[in-house]
mmCIF file of C-alpha atoms in Angstrom:
data_model
loop_
_atom_site.group_PDB
_atom_site.id
_atom_site.type_symbol
_atom_site.label_atom_id
_atom_site.label_comp_id
_atom_site.label_asym_id
_atom_site.label_seq_id
_atom_site.Cartn_x
_atom_site.Cartn_y
_atom_site.Cartn_z
ATOM 1 C CA MET A 27 -0.018 0.085 0.722
ATOM 2 C CA MET A 28 2.717 2.110 0.827
ATOM 3 C CA LYS A 29 4.552 2.319 -2.600
ATOM 4 C CA PRO A 30 1.960 4.239 -4.986
ATOM 5 C CA TYR A 31 2.201 7.055 -1.950
ATOM 6 C CA LEU A 32 6.267 6.671 -2.498
ATOM 7 C CA LEU A 33 6.085 6.697 -5.880
ATOM 8 C CA LEU A 34 3.593 10.027 -5.825
ATOM 9 C CA LEU A 35 6.323 11.801 -3.108
ATOM 10 C CA CYS A 36 8.749 11.275 -4.989
ATOM 11 C CA PHE A 37 7.216 12.892 -8.234
ATOM 12 C CA THR A 38 6.509 15.474 -6.336
ATOM 13 C CA PHE A 39 9.215 16.679 -5.537
ATOM 14 C CA THR A 40 11.367 15.506 -8.267
ATOM 15 C CA GLY A 41 8.732 17.702 -9.968
ATOM 16 C CA LEU A 42 9.294 20.742 -7.812
ATOM 17 C CA SER A 43 13.659 20.461 -7.306
ATOM 18 C CA LEU A 44 13.176 20.915 -10.915
ATOM 19 C CA SER A 45 9.964 23.992 -10.807
ATOM 20 C CA ALA A 46 13.105 25.062 -8.507
ATOM 21 C CA GLN A 47 15.985 24.252 -11.176
ATOM 22 C CA GLU A 48 14.671 25.916 -13.659
ATOM 23 C CA LYS A 49 14.376 29.303 -11.398
ATOM 24 C CA ALA A 50 17.334 29.488 -9.862
ATOM 25 C CA GLY A 51 19.104 28.198 -12.970
ATOM 26 C CA LYS A 52 17.967 31.180 -15.413
ATOM 27 C CA LYS A 53 20.930 33.748 -14.324
ATOM 28 C CA ASN A 54 20.844 34.686 -17.396
ATOM 29 C CA SER A 55 18.482 36.881 -19.793
ATOM 30 C CA GLY A 56 18.920 34.525 -23.237
ATOM 31 C CA ASN A 57 18.521 36.293 -26.817
ATOM 32 C CA PRO A 58 16.069 36.821 -27.980
ATOM 33 C CA ILE A 59 15.018 38.344 -24.594
ATOM 34 C CA PHE A 60 11.393 37.412 -24.986
ATOM 35 C CA PRO A 61 9.754 35.346 -27.346
ATOM 36 C CA GLY A 62 8.033 36.873 -30.566
ATOM 37 C CA TRP A 63 8.701 38.740 -33.591
ATOM 38 C CA TYR A 64 10.125 42.168 -32.624
ATOM 39 C CA ALA A 65 12.509 44.702 -34.221
ATOM 40 C CA ASP A 66 14.058 48.372 -34.043
ATOM 41 C CA PRO A 67 13.596 48.114 -30.445
ATOM 42 C CA GLU A 68 14.826 51.323 -27.730
ATOM 43 C CA GLY A 69 15.297 50.991 -24.117
ATOM 44 C CA ALA A 70 14.023 52.892 -21.277
ATOM 45 C CA ILE A 71 14.374 53.648 -17.752
ATOM 46 C CA PHE A 72 11.255 54.171 -15.872
ATOM 47 C CA GLY A 73 11.655 54.288 -12.257
ATOM 48 C CA LYS A 74 12.615 50.859 -11.400
ATOM 49 C CA GLU A 75 11.991 49.368 -14.290
ATOM 50 C CA TYR A 76 13.843 48.603 -18.090
ATOM 51 C CA TRP A 77 11.200 49.226 -20.455
ATOM 52 C CA VAL A 78 11.825 48.141 -24.104
ATOM 53 C CA TYR A 79 9.613 49.349 -27.156
ATOM 54 C CA PRO A 80 10.209 47.414 -30.558
ATOM 55 C CA THR A 81 8.986 47.037 -33.878
ATOM 56 C CA TYR A 82 6.111 44.695 -34.447
ATOM 57 C CA SER A 83 8.513 43.000 -37.351
ATOM 58 C CA ALA A 84 5.458 41.811 -39.734
ATOM 59 C CA LYS A 85 3.759 42.295 -42.921
ATOM 60 C CA TYR A 86 3.538 46.753 -43.141
ATOM 61 C CA GLU A 87 -0.531 45.810 -43.749
ATOM 62 C CA GLU A 88 0.581 43.974 -40.304
ATOM 63 C CA GLN A 89 2.366 46.203 -38.430
ATOM 64 C CA VAL A 90 -0.773 48.596 -36.804
ATOM 65 C CA PHE A 91 -0.380 48.570 -33.398
ATOM 66 C CA MET A 92 2.858 48.335 -30.867
ATOM 67 C CA ASP A 93 4.251 45.888 -27.985
ATOM 68 C CA ALA A 94 6.124 47.399 -24.409
ATOM 69 C CA PHE A 95 7.989 44.832 -21.914
ATOM 70 C CA SER A 96 8.982 46.217 -19.149
ATOM 71 C CA SER A 97 11.566 44.143 -16.296
ATOM 72 C CA LYS A 98 13.199 45.067 -13.263
ATOM 73 C CA ASP A 99 16.438 43.310 -13.578
ATOM 74 C CA LEU A 100 16.629 42.039 -17.646
ATOM 75 C CA VAL A 101 16.078 38.892 -16.620
ATOM 76 C CA THR A 102 12.513 37.786 -16.594
ATOM 77 C CA TRP A 103 10.525 39.875 -19.504
ATOM 78 C CA LYS A 104 6.658 41.155 -18.882
ATOM 79 C CA LYS A 105 4.902 42.087 -22.324
ATOM 80 C CA HIS A 106 2.485 45.383 -22.169
ATOM 81 C CA PRO A 107 0.688 44.630 -25.519
ATOM 82 C CA ASN A 108 -1.106 46.569 -27.851
ATOM 83 C CA ILE A 109 0.466 50.275 -26.115
ATOM 84 C CA LEU A 110 -0.493 51.756 -29.685
ATOM 85 C CA GLU A 111 -2.951 50.974 -31.700
ATOM 86 C CA LYS A 112 -4.063 52.402 -34.880
ATOM 87 C CA ALA A 113 -6.977 53.725 -34.235
ATOM 88 C CA ASN A 114 -6.092 55.941 -31.977
ATOM 89 C CA VAL A 115 -3.294 56.805 -34.375
ATOM 90 C CA LYS A 116 -6.078 58.902 -37.257
ATOM 91 C CA TRP A 117 -3.760 59.005 -40.036
ATOM 92 C CA ALA A 118 -1.927 55.826 -39.856
ATOM 93 C CA ASN A 119 -2.737 53.070 -41.898
ATOM 94 C CA LYS A 120 0.641 50.464 -41.773
ATOM 95 C CA ALA A 121 4.308 49.957 -41.239
ATOM 96 C CA MET A 122 3.761 51.698 -37.914
ATOM 97 C CA TRP A 123 7.920 52.166 -37.036
ATOM 98 C CA ALA A 124 10.793 51.640 -34.622
ATOM 99 C CA PRO A 125 9.099 53.762 -31.314
ATOM 100 C CA SER A 126 11.843 55.842 -29.533
ATOM 101 C CA ILE A 127 10.423 57.088 -25.007
ATOM 102 C CA THR A 128 10.490 59.715 -23.122
ATOM 103 C CA LYS A 129 9.282 61.323 -20.373
ATOM 104 C CA LYS A 130 8.578 64.550 -19.867
ATOM 105 C CA GLY A 131 6.817 65.924 -16.284
ATOM 106 C CA SER A 132 3.986 63.236 -15.436
ATOM 107 C CA LYS A 133 3.697 62.766 -19.491
ATOM 108 C CA TYR A 134 5.387 59.926 -21.408
ATOM 109 C CA TYR A 135 6.173 60.367 -24.621
ATOM 110 C CA LEU A 136 6.269 58.216 -27.941
ATOM 111 C CA PHE A 137 7.384 59.040 -30.793
ATOM 112 C CA PHE A 138 6.091 56.560 -34.073
ATOM 113 C CA GLY A 139 7.045 56.254 -37.702
ATOM 114 C CA ALA A 140 3.781 55.100 -39.661
ATOM 115 C CA ASN A 141 2.347 54.482 -43.943
ATOM 116 C CA ASP A 142 6.591 54.405 -45.603
ATOM 117 C CA ILE A 143 5.934 56.928 -47.436
ATOM 118 C CA GLN A 144 7.678 57.665 -50.516
ATOM 119 C CA ASN A 145 6.946 61.393 -51.663
ATOM 120 C CA ASP A 146 6.129 64.528 -50.445
ATOM 121 C CA ASN A 147 2.458 63.483 -51.600
ATOM 122 C CA GLU A 148 1.246 60.522 -49.171
ATOM 123 C CA THR A 149 0.295 61.143 -45.887
ATOM 124 C CA GLY A 150 3.094 59.448 -43.141
ATOM 125 C CA GLY A 151 5.511 60.597 -41.178
ATOM 126 C CA ILE A 152 6.933 60.953 -37.863
ATOM 127 C CA GLY A 153 4.271 61.268 -35.516
ATOM 128 C CA VAL A 154 4.466 61.604 -31.484
ATOM 129 C CA ALA A 155 1.895 59.883 -29.260
ATOM 130 C CA VAL A 156 1.650 60.353 -25.785
ATOM 131 C CA SER A 157 -0.494 58.876 -22.326
ATOM 132 C CA ASN A 158 -0.314 59.521 -18.144
ATOM 133 C CA LYS A 159 2.265 55.417 -18.180
ATOM 134 C CA PRO A 160 4.798 53.518 -19.976
ATOM 135 C CA GLN A 161 2.354 50.779 -20.381
ATOM 136 C CA GLY A 162 -0.287 53.162 -22.052
ATOM 137 C CA PRO A 163 -2.416 53.151 -23.326
ATOM 138 C CA PHE A 164 -0.679 56.081 -25.993
ATOM 139 C CA ILE A 165 -2.937 58.952 -28.020
ATOM 140 C CA ASP A 166 -2.526 60.823 -30.940
ATOM 141 C CA HIS A 167 -0.625 64.192 -29.429
ATOM 142 C CA ILE A 168 -1.824 66.574 -32.500
ATOM 143 C CA GLY A 169 -4.005 64.598 -35.228
ATOM 144 C CA LYS A 170 -0.659 64.551 -37.279
ATOM 145 C CA PRO A 171 2.285 63.757 -37.859
ATOM 146 C CA LEU A 172 5.051 65.414 -36.158
ATOM 147 C CA ILE A 173 6.800 65.486 -39.835
ATOM 148 C CA ASP A 174 5.299 64.039 -42.514
ATOM 149 C CA LYS A 175 7.645 65.620 -45.442
ATOM 150 C CA PHE A 176 10.965 64.774 -47.369
ATOM 151 C CA HIS A 177 14.151 67.362 -45.704
ATOM 152 C CA ASN A 178 17.584 67.498 -46.688
ATOM 153 C CA LYS A 179 16.573 63.976 -48.606
ATOM 154 C CA ALA A 180 15.811 62.185 -45.540
ATOM 155 C CA GLN A 181 12.802 59.428 -45.418
ATOM 156 C CA PRO A 182 10.185 61.056 -42.461
ATOM 157 C CA ILE A 183 11.391 57.447 -40.696
ATOM 158 C CA ASP A 184 13.445 55.749 -37.605
ATOM 159 C CA GLN A 185 13.402 58.553 -34.946
ATOM 160 C CA TYR A 186 14.687 59.352 -31.872
ATOM 161 C CA VAL A 187 13.753 61.667 -29.397
ATOM 162 C CA PHE A 188 16.969 62.822 -27.061
ATOM 163 C CA LYS A 189 16.818 65.194 -24.328
ATOM 164 C CA ASP A 190 20.219 67.001 -23.878
ATOM 165 C CA LYS A 191 22.670 68.079 -20.953
ATOM 166 C CA ASP A 192 20.746 72.201 -20.819
ATOM 167 C CA GLY A 193 17.236 70.031 -21.093
ATOM 168 C CA GLN A 194 16.412 70.679 -24.861
ATOM 169 C CA TYR A 195 14.899 68.185 -26.518
ATOM 170 C CA TYR A 196 16.290 66.916 -29.662
ATOM 171 C CA LEU A 197 14.570 64.805 -32.638
ATOM 172 C CA TYR A 198 17.217 62.168 -34.188
ATOM 173 C CA TYR A 199 15.477 60.735 -37.116
ATOM 174 C CA GLY A 200 15.998 59.326 -40.579
ATOM 175 C CA GLY A 201 16.213 56.841 -42.900
ATOM 176 C CA TRP A 202 17.129 56.523 -46.755
ATOM 177 C CA LYS A 203 21.051 56.826 -45.672
ATOM 178 C CA HIS A 204 19.603 60.949 -45.024
ATOM 179 C CA CYS A 205 19.971 62.479 -41.719
ATOM 180 C CA ASN A 206 18.347 64.653 -39.348
ATOM 181 C CA VAL A 207 18.188 67.045 -36.295
ATOM 182 C CA VAL A 208 15.282 69.011 -35.212
ATOM 183 C CA LYS A 209 14.710 70.642 -32.089
ATOM 184 C CA LEU A 210 11.683 70.279 -30.474
ATOM 185 C CA SER A 211 8.535 72.901 -29.293
ATOM 186 C CA ASP A 212 9.068 72.552 -25.669
ATOM 187 C CA ASP A 213 4.696 70.710 -25.630
ATOM 188 C CA PHE A 214 6.009 68.132 -28.020
ATOM 189 C CA LYS A 215 3.326 69.302 -30.787
ATOM 190 C CA SER A 216 6.156 71.101 -33.345
ATOM 191 C CA VAL A 217 9.643 71.567 -35.063
ATOM 192 C CA VAL A 218 11.661 74.642 -33.861
ATOM 193 C CA PRO A 219 14.263 76.379 -35.875
ATOM 194 C CA PHE A 220 17.964 76.755 -34.463
ATOM 195 C CA ALA A 221 19.948 80.134 -34.001
ATOM 196 C CA ASP A 222 20.585 80.126 -37.388
ATOM 197 C CA GLY A 223 17.089 80.108 -38.825
ATOM 198 C CA THR A 224 17.184 76.631 -40.555
ATOM 199 C CA SER A 225 14.674 73.915 -38.670
ATOM 200 C CA TYR A 226 16.341 70.957 -40.185
ATOM 201 C CA LYS A 227 19.599 70.196 -39.522
ATOM 202 C CA GLU A 228 21.022 67.178 -41.766
ATOM 203 C CA ILE A 229 23.700 65.506 -39.317
ATOM 204 C CA THR A 230 25.102 62.569 -41.513
ATOM 205 C CA PRO A 231 28.084 60.457 -41.365
ATOM 206 C CA GLU A 232 29.441 58.695 -43.788
ATOM 207 C CA GLY A 233 28.261 55.030 -44.381
ATOM 208 C CA TYR A 234 24.075 56.331 -42.750
ATOM 209 C CA VAL A 235 21.739 54.348 -43.889
ATOM 210 C CA GLU A 236 18.695 54.791 -40.684
ATOM 211 C CA GLY A 237 18.124 53.677 -37.239
ATOM 212 C CA PRO A 238 19.764 57.239 -35.196
ATOM 213 C CA PHE A 239 21.102 56.311 -32.061
ATOM 214 C CA MET A 240 22.354 59.283 -29.018
ATOM 215 C CA PHE A 241 24.274 59.116 -25.659
ATOM 216 C CA ILE A 242 26.187 60.806 -23.730
ATOM 217 C CA ARG A 243 29.825 59.744 -21.702
ATOM 218 C CA GLU A 244 32.331 61.498 -19.769
ATOM 219 C CA GLY A 245 30.525 64.859 -21.761
ATOM 220 C CA LYS A 246 30.859 63.423 -24.599
ATOM 221 C CA TYR A 247 28.012 62.393 -27.974
ATOM 222 C CA TYR A 248 27.790 59.170 -28.460
ATOM 223 C CA PHE A 249 26.630 59.234 -32.410
ATOM 224 C CA MET A 250 25.257 55.451 -33.523
ATOM 225 C CA TRP A 251 24.172 54.025 -36.569
ATOM 226 C CA SER A 252 22.692 51.030 -38.904
ATOM 227 C CA GLU A 253 23.915 50.644 -41.874
ATOM 228 C CA GLY A 254 23.521 47.859 -44.199
ATOM 229 C CA GLY A 255 20.591 46.963 -45.682
ATOM 230 C CA TRP A 256 17.891 45.419 -42.667
ATOM 231 C CA THR A 257 16.926 42.169 -44.671
ATOM 232 C CA GLY A 258 20.041 41.523 -45.077
ATOM 233 C CA PRO A 259 23.142 39.523 -43.104
ATOM 234 C CA ASN A 260 25.040 42.245 -42.699
ATOM 235 C CA TYR A 261 23.150 45.423 -40.804
ATOM 236 C CA SER A 262 25.389 46.301 -38.640
ATOM 237 C CA VAL A 263 25.880 48.923 -36.408
ATOM 238 C CA ALA A 264 28.652 51.809 -36.188
ATOM 239 C CA TYR A 265 29.713 54.416 -34.307
ATOM 240 C CA ALA A 266 31.135 58.331 -34.223
ATOM 241 C CA ILE A 267 31.822 60.702 -31.153
ATOM 242 C CA ALA A 268 31.419 63.857 -30.936
ATOM 243 C CA ASP A 269 31.909 67.488 -28.814
ATOM 244 C CA SER A 270 28.001 67.865 -29.546
ATOM 245 C CA PRO A 271 25.202 67.361 -30.650
ATOM 246 C CA MET A 272 25.138 68.926 -33.440
ATOM 247 C CA GLY A 273 28.183 67.097 -34.524
ATOM 248 C CA PRO A 274 30.637 66.907 -36.739
ATOM 249 C CA PHE A 275 30.315 63.212 -36.492
ATOM 250 C CA LYS A 276 33.399 61.717 -38.027
ATOM 251 C CA ARG A 277 32.554 58.087 -37.800
ATOM 252 C CA ILE A 278 35.164 56.282 -36.161
ATOM 253 C CA ASP A 279 33.930 51.872 -36.771
ATOM 254 C CA LYS A 280 31.722 49.399 -36.823
ATOM 255 C CA ILE A 281 30.072 47.527 -33.651
ATOM 256 C CA LEU A 282 28.093 45.574 -33.544
ATOM 257 C CA LYS A 283 27.395 42.911 -36.382
ATOM 258 C CA GLN A 284 26.210 39.082 -37.293
ATOM 259 C CA ASP A 285 28.483 36.020 -35.680
ATOM 260 C CA PRO A 286 27.364 32.926 -38.654
ATOM 261 C CA SER A 287 28.031 30.766 -35.883
ATOM 262 C CA ILE A 288 24.927 32.639 -33.610
ATOM 263 C CA ALA A 289 22.621 35.265 -35.422
ATOM 264 C CA THR A 290 23.573 37.711 -38.568
ATOM 265 C CA GLY A 291 21.992 40.829 -39.168
ATOM 266 C CA ALA A 292 21.835 42.231 -35.937
ATOM 267 C CA GLY A 293 20.686 46.554 -36.071
ATOM 268 C CA HIS A 294 18.666 48.675 -35.288
ATOM 269 C CA HIS A 295 20.115 49.381 -31.559
ATOM 270 C CA SER A 296 19.564 51.283 -28.978
ATOM 271 C CA VAL A 297 21.278 51.588 -25.532
ATOM 272 C CA VAL A 298 20.084 51.801 -21.749
ATOM 273 C CA GLN A 299 22.513 51.482 -18.548
ATOM 274 C CA ASN A 300 22.525 49.976 -15.080
ATOM 275 C CA PRO A 301 22.184 54.078 -13.338
ATOM 276 C CA LYS A 302 23.826 51.246 -9.623
ATOM 277 C CA THR A 303 26.355 49.017 -11.761
ATOM 278 C CA LYS A 304 26.900 52.020 -14.593
ATOM 279 C CA ASP A 305 27.188 49.445 -17.296
ATOM 280 C CA TYR A 306 26.070 49.492 -20.661
ATOM 281 C CA PHE A 307 23.364 47.101 -22.344
ATOM 282 C CA ILE A 308 22.916 47.422 -26.011
ATOM 283 C CA ILE A 309 19.729 45.980 -27.166
ATOM 284 C CA TYR A 310 19.746 45.186 -31.256
ATOM 285 C CA HIS A 311 17.579 42.958 -33.193
ATOM 286 C CA ARG A 312 19.059 40.047 -35.480
ATOM 287 C CA ARG A 313 18.778 37.043 -37.549
ATOM 288 C CA PRO A 314 18.274 33.883 -36.616
ATOM 289 C CA LEU A 315 20.427 31.525 -38.382
ATOM 290 C CA GLY A 316 18.681 30.111 -41.076
ATOM 291 C CA GLU A 317 16.177 32.267 -41.155
ATOM 292 C CA THR A 318 15.245 33.130 -44.891
ATOM 293 C CA ASN A 319 11.619 35.764 -43.674
ATOM 294 C CA GLY A 320 12.802 39.238 -43.539
ATOM 295 C CA ASN A 321 10.173 40.030 -41.299
ATOM 296 C CA HIS A 322 11.908 36.746 -38.703
ATOM 297 C CA ARG A 323 13.529 39.284 -36.541
ATOM 298 C CA VAL A 324 14.241 38.921 -32.466
ATOM 299 C CA THR A 325 14.956 41.669 -30.134
ATOM 300 C CA CYS A 326 18.191 40.986 -28.116
ATOM 301 C CA ILE A 327 20.900 42.444 -25.646
ATOM 302 C CA ASP A 328 24.676 41.888 -25.036
ATOM 303 C CA LYS A 329 27.071 44.380 -23.158
ATOM 304 C CA LEU A 330 28.763 47.466 -24.465
ATOM 305 C CA GLU A 331 32.612 48.385 -23.313
ATOM 306 C CA PHE A 332 34.419 50.738 -23.696
ATOM 307 C CA ASP A 333 38.623 51.039 -24.083
ATOM 308 C CA GLU A 334 40.657 53.009 -22.561
ATOM 309 C CA ASN A 335 40.543 55.873 -25.032
ATOM 310 C CA GLY A 336 36.717 55.862 -24.613
ATOM 311 C CA HIS A 337 35.968 53.934 -27.766
ATOM 312 C CA ILE A 338 33.226 51.813 -27.825
ATOM 313 C CA LYS A 339 34.605 47.819 -27.997
ATOM 314 C CA PRO A 340 33.118 45.653 -31.054
ATOM 315 C CA VAL A 341 30.286 43.924 -29.257
ATOM 316 C CA LYS A 342 30.457 40.267 -29.343
ATOM 317 C CA ILE A 343 26.917 39.246 -29.856
ATOM 318 C CA THR A 344 25.488 35.535 -27.414
ATOM 319 C CA PHE A 345 23.307 33.055 -26.640
ATOM 320 C CA GLU A 346 23.549 34.022 -23.480
ATOM 321 C CA GLY A 347 22.598 37.883 -23.109
ATOM 322 C CA VAL A 348 22.988 39.546 -19.531
ATOM 323 C CA ALA A 349 23.594 39.215 -15.882
ATOM 324 C CA ALA A 350 20.570 39.872 -13.907
ATOM 325 C CA SER A 351 20.956 43.691 -13.166
ATOM 326 C CA PRO A 352 18.694 44.945 -11.562
ATOM 327 C CA LEU A 353 17.910 48.467 -10.259
ATOM 328 C CA LYS A 354 17.574 49.113 -7.076
#
């Protein structure tokens, strides 16, 4: 009579042991960091949580919403679905791309591209949505695109909102191998002129294709961008360092690219820093080995490190990802 009981007890303890091992064994994020086809990830830190805002990677006609993901430690991620939807942006009908977010006051502002316009006669471009919470829901802030024309031949996509040391907000953006920077009004409802009267300054560095990103480290401006074609294996990230948010940005080197033993098409990234440990992380998308579908892109994270001269070391892309890095 005891044998079935003992057997059940054995299975119970074995199951508990395996479950405990799985929980204890997840010390790294792993790559990809969450399931699903997602690209162009922007990382952010709000309070004691990391956030990632990616593009939903699918056919253009299916890209009519955006999800977000949050984590307290970079290892365990929570999905926040449909933070922005086409229903809340009356002029958007497809190709909602590359969200970029910032908090100003008590509001969160999400900049995004929509419709993949090919000329100045089409409706679309770069919009901005607003919410009271980082998980949304976000609604259209101005009821029309913020930037809806080609200036300096830059397609209005791939926007990155950047707050400078003096509190001024800039928007870096551009596809088709051209990059512009604009100054944003205090209410994020318009673009305002620079001191010389111009509103759209081209800052395109050598090799630039799309996906601009900026951060400040030790007083220097690190400007980064993607090179190559987004559907190909050679999609990659390069960077420059300048003394001003206006540049000039002279290309230094490529720092993120494919590893034929791990993944291809590693690009369109962002960077976050744990303010407590000072560790930097690069969040990017890549294509799994053997995948031929251009939309099969996944979001990954790896370490970003610097040498003694302040130059960025080449990033080693991994399957392991990064160790837990709580913000508390």
